PDB file of C-alpha atoms and ligand atoms in Angstrom:
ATOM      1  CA  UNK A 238      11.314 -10.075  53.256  1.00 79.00           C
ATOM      2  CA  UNK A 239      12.318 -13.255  51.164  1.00 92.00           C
ATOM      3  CA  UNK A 240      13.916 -12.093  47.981  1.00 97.00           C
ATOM      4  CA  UNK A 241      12.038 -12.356  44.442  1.00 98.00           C
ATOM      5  CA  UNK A 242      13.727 -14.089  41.832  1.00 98.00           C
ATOM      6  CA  UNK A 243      14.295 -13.063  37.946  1.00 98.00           C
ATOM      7  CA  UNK A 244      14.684 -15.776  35.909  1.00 98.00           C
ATOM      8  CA  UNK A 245      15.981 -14.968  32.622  1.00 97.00           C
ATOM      9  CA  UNK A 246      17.527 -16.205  29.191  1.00 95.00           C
ATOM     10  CA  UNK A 247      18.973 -15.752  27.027  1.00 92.00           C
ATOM     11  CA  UNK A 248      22.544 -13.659  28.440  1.00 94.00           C
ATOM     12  CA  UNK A 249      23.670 -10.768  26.640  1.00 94.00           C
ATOM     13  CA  UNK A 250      20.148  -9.348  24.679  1.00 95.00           C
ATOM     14  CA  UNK A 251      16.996  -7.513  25.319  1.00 97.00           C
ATOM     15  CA  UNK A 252      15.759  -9.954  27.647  1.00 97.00           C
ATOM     16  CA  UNK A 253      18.668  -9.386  29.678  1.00 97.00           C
ATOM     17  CA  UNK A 254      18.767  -5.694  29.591  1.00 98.00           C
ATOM     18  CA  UNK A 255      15.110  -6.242  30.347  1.00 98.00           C
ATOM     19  CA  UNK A 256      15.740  -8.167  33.473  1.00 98.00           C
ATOM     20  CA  UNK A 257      17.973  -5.389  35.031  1.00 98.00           C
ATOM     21  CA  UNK A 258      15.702  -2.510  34.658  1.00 98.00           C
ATOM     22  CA  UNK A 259      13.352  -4.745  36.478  1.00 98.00           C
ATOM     23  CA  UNK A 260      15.289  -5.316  39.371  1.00 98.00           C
ATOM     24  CA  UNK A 261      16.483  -2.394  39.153  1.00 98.00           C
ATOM     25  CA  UNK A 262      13.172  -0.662  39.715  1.00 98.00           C
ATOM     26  CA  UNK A 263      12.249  -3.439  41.997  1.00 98.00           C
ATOM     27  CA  UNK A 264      15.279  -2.250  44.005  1.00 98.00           C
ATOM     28  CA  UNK A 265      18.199  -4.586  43.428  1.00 97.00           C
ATOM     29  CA  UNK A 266      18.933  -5.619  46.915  1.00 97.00           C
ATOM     30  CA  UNK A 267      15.330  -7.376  47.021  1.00 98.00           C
ATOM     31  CA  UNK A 268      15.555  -9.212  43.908  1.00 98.00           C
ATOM     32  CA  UNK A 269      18.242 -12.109  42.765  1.00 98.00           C
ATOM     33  CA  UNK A 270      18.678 -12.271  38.903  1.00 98.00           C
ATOM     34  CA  UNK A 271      19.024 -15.938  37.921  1.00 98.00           C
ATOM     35  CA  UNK A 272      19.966 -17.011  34.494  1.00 97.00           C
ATOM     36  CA  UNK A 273      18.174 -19.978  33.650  1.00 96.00           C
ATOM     37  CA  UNK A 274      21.048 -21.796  31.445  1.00 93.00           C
ATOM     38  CA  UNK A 275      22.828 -22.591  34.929  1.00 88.00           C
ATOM     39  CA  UNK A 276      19.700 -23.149  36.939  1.00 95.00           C
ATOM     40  CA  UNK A 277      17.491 -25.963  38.192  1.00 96.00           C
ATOM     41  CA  UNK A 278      14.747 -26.897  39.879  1.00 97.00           C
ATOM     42  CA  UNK A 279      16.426 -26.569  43.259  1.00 98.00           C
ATOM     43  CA  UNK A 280      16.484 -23.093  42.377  1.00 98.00           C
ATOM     44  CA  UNK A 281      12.879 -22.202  41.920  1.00 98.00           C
ATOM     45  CA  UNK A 282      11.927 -24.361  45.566  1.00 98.00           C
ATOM     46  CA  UNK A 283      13.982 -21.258  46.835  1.00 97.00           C
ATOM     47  CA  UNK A 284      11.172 -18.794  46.388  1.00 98.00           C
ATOM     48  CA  UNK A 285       7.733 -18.071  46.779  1.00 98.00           C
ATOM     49  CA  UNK A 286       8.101 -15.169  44.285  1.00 98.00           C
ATOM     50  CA  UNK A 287       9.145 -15.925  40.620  1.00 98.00           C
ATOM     51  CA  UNK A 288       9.356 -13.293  37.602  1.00 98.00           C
ATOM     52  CA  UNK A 289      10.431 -15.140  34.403  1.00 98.00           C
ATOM     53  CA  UNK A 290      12.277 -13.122  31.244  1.00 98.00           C
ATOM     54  CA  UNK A 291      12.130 -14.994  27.738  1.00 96.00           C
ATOM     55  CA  UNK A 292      11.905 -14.004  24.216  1.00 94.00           C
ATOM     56  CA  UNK A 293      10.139 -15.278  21.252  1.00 91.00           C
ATOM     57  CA  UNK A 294      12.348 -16.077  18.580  1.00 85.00           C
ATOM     58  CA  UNK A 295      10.240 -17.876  15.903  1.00 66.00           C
ATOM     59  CA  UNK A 296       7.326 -19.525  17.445  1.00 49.00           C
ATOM     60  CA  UNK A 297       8.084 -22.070  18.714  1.00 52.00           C
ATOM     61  CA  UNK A 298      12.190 -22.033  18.473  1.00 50.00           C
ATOM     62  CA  UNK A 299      12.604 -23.405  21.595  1.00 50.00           C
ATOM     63  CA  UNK A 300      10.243 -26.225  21.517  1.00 52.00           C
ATOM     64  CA  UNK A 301      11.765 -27.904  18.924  1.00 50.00           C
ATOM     65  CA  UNK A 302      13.603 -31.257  19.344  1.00 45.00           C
ATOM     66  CA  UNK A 303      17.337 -30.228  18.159  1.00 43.00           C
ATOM     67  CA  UNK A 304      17.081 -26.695  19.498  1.00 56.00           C
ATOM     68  CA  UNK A 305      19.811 -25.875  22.086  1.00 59.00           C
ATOM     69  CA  UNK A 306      19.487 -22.552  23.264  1.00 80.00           C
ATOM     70  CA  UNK A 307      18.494 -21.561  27.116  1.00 87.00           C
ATOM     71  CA  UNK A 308      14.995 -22.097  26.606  1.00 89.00           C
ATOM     72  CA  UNK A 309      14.634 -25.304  25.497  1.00 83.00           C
ATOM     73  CA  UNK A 310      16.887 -26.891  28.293  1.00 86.00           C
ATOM     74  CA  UNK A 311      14.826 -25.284  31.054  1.00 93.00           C
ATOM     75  CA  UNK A 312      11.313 -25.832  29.923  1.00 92.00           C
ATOM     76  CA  UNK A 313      11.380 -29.109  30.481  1.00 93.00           C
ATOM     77  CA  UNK A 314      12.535 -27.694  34.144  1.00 96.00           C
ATOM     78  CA  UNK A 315       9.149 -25.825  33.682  1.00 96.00           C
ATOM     79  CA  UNK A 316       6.812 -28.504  32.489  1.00 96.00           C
ATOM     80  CA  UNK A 317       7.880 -30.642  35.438  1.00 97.00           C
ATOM     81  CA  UNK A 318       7.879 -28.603  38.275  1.00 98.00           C
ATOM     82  CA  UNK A 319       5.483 -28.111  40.504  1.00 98.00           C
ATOM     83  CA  UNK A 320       4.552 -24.344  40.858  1.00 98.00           C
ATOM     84  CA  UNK A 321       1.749 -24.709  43.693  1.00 98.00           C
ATOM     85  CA  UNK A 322       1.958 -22.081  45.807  1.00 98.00           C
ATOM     86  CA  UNK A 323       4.416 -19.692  43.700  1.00 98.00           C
ATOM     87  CA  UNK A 324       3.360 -16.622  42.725  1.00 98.00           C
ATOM     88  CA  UNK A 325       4.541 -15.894  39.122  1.00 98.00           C
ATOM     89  CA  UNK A 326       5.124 -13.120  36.697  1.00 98.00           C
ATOM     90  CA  UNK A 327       6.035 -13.304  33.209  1.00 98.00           C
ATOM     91  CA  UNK A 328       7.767 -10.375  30.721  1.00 98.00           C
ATOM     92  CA  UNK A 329       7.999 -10.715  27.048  1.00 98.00           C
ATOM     93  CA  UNK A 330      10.365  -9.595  24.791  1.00 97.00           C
ATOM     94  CA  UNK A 331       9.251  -9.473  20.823  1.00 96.00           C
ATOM     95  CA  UNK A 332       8.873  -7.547  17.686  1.00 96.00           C
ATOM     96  CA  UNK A 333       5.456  -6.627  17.216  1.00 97.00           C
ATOM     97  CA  UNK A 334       5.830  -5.268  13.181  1.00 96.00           C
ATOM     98  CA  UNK A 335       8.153  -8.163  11.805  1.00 94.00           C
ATOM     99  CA  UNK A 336       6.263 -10.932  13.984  1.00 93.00           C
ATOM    100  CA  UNK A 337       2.552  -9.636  14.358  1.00 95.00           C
ATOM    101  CA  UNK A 338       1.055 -12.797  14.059  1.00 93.00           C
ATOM    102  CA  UNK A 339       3.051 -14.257  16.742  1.00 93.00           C
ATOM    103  CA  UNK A 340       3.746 -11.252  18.966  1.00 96.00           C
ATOM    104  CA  UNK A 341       5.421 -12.557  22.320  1.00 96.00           C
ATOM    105  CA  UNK A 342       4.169 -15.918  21.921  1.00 93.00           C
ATOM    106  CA  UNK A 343       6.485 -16.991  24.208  1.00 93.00           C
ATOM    107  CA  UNK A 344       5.670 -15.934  26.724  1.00 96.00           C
ATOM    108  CA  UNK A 345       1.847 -17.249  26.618  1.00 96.00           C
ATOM    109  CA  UNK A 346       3.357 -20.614  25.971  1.00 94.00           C
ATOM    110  CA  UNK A 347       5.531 -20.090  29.383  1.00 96.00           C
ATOM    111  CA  UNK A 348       2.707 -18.699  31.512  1.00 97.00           C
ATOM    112  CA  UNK A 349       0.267 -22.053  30.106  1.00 97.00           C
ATOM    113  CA  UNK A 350       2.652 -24.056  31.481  1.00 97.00           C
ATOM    114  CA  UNK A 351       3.164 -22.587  34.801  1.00 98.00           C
ATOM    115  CA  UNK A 352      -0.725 -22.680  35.177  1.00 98.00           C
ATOM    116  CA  UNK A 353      -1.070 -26.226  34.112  1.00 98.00           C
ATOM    117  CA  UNK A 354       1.535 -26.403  37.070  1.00 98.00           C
ATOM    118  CA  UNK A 355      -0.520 -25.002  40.121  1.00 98.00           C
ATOM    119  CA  UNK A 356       1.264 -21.900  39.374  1.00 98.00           C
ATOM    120  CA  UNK A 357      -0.506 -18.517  40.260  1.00 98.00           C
ATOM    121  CA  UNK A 358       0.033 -15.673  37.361  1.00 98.00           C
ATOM    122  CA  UNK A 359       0.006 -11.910  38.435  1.00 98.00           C
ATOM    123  CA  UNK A 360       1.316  -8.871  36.270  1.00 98.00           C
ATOM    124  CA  UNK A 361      -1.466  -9.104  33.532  1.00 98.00           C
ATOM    125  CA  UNK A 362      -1.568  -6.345  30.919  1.00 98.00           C
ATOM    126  CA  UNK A 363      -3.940  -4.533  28.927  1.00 98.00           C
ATOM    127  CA  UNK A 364      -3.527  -5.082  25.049  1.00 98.00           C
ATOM    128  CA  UNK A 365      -4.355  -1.280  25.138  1.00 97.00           C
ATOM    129  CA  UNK A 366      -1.188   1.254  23.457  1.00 96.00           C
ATOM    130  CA  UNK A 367       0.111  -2.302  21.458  1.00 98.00           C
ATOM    131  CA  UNK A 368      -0.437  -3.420  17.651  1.00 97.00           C
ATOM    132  CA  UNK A 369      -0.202  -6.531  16.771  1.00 97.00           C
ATOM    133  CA  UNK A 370      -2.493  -9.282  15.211  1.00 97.00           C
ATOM    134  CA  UNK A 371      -2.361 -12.434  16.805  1.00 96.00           C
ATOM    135  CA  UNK A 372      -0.507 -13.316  20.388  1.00 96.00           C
ATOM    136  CA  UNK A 373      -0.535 -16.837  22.416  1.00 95.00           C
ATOM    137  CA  UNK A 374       0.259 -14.661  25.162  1.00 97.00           C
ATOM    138  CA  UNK A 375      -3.697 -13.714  25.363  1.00 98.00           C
ATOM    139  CA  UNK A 376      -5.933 -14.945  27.908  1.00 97.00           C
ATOM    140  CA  UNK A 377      -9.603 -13.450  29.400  1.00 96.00           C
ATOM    141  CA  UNK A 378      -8.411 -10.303  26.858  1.00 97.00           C
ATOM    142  CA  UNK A 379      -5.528  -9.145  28.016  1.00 98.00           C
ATOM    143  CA  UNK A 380      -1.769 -10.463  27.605  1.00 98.00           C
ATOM    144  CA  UNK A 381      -0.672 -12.573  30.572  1.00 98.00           C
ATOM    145  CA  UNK A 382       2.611 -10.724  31.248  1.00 98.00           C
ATOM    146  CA  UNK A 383       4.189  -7.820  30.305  1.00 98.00           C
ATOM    147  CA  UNK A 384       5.081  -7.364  26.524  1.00 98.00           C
ATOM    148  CA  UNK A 385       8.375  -5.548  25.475  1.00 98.00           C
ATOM    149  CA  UNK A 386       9.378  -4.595  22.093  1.00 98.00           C
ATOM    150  CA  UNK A 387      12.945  -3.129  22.171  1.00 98.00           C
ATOM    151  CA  UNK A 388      13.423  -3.631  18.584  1.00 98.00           C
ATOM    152  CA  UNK A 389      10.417  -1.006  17.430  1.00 98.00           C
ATOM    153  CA  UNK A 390       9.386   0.313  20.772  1.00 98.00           C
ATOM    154  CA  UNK A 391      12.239   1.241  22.457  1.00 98.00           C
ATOM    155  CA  UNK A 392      11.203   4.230  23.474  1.00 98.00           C
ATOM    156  CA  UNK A 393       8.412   2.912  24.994  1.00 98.00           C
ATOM    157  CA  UNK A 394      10.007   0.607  27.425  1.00 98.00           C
ATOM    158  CA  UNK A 395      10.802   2.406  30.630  1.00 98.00           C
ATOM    159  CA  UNK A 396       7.405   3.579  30.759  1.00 98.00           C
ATOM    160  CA  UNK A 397       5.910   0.141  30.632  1.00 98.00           C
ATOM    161  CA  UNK A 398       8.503  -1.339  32.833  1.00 98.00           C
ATOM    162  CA  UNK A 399       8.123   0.920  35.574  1.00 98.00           C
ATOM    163  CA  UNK A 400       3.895   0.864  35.304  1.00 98.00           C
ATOM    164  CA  UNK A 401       4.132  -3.159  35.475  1.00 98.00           C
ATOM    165  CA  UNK A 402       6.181  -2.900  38.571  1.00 98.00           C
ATOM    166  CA  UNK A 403       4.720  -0.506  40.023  1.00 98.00           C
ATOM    167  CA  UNK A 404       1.115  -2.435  40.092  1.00 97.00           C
ATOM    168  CA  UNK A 405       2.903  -6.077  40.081  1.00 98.00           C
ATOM    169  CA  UNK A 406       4.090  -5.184  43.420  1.00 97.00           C
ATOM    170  CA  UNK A 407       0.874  -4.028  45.110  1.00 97.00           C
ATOM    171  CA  UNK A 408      -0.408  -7.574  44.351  1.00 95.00           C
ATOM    172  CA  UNK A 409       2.597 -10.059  43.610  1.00 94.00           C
TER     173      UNK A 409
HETATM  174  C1  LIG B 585      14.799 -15.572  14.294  1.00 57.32           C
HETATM  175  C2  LIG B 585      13.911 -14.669  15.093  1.00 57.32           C
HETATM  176  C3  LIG B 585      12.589 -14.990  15.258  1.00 57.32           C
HETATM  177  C4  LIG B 585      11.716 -14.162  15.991  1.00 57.32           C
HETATM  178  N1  LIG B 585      10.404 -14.500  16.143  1.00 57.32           N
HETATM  179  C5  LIG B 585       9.578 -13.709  16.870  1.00 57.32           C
HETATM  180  C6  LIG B 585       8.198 -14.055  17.030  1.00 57.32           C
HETATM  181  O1  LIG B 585       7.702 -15.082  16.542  1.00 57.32           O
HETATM  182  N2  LIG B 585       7.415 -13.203  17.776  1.00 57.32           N
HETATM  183  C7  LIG B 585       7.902 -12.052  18.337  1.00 57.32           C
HETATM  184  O2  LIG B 585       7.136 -11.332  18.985  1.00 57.32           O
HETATM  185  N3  LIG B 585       9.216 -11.707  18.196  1.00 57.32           N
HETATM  186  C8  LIG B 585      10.054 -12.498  17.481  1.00 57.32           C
HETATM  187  N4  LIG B 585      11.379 -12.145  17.352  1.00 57.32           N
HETATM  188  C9  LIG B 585      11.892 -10.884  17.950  1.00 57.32           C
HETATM  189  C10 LIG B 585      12.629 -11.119  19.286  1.00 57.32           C
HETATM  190  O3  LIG B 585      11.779 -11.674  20.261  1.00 57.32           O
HETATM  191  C11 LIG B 585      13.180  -9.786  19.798  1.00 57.32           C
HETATM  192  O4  LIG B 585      14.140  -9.294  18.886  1.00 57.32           O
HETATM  193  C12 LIG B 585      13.770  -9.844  21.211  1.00 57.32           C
HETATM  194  O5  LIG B 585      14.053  -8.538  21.651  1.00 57.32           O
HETATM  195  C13 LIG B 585      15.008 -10.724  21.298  1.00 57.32           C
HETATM  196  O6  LIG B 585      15.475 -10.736  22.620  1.00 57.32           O
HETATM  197  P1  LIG B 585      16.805 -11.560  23.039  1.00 57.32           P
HETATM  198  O7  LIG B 585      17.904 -10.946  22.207  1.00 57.32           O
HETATM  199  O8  LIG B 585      17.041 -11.328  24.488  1.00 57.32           O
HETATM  200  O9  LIG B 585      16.528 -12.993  22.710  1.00 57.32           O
HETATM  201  C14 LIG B 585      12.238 -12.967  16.592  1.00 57.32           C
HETATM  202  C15 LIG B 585      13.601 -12.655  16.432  1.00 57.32           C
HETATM  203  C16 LIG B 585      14.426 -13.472  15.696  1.00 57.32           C
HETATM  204  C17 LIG B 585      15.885 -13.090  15.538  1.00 57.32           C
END
């Protein structure tokens, strides 16, 4: 069966670390980990299944005009591609006590764009067992991808991880 991707940034954090306990429970020789600094979008045509990795880091850090870190070179990539027929799923890394307001926003912002693309979103999650106050990453009342808080919820993590993949896969 065609290989699903993992496209992640940044290198070297949580959303990394998050990335390979994903494939990792996705079973690594089915899944190619892609780190989005080096890719294009040559790379996405390559497959039908698409699971993207990104982290907030102030709300809208990598929007902004003068920014230069992994995200803001490839969502452009994003905003132009056309996702019509590509299944996607999203995780979120963020801190859900220092940033309540804007927990994981990110990651709504990411999934917007992939719909406003043709792109199909699986891997939704209840807001059920998380505190927070506001979220962009919100839609028909339940988060669009998987949240992950490594900096208060560690603990937490491996659980979530392994429930998301576990019913990502029977649809995705
Ligand atoms: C400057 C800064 C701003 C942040 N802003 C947010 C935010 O708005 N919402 C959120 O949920 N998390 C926010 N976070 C928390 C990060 O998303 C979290 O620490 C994440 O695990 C970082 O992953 P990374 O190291 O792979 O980028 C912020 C972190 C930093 C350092």
């Amino acid at each position: 069966m065609e290989k699903i991707a993992i496209f992640f940034g940044p290198l070297n954090g949580s959303v990394h670390r998050i990335a390979k306990l994903v494939a990792s429970k996705i079973g690594d020789d089915k899944v190619d980990l892609v780190h989005i600094a080096a890719a294009s979008a040559s790379d996405l045509e390559k497959y039908t299944r698409i699971i993207f990795g990104i982290s907030t880091i102030g709300k809208d850090t990598w929007q902004q005009k003068f920014d230069n870190n992994d995200w803001s070179k490839f969502f452009p990539v994003v905003t132009s591609f056309d996702f019509t027929g590509k299944r996607v799923a999203i995780f979120g890394l963020g801190d859900h006590i220092t940033y309540a307001y804007h927990f994981v926003d990110s990651m709504g912002l990411l999934g917007k764009a992939i719909r406003k693309q043709g792109g199909e979103l699986f891997g939704a999650t209840s807001t059920e067992g998380y505190t927070f106050q506001d979220s962009e990453a919100i839609s028909e009342g339940k988060f669009i991808g998987l949240p992950v808080d490594e900096d208060f919820e560690p603990e937490l993590t491996e659980e979530r991880v392994t429930a998301w993949v576990n019913s990502l896969l029977k649809e995705f």
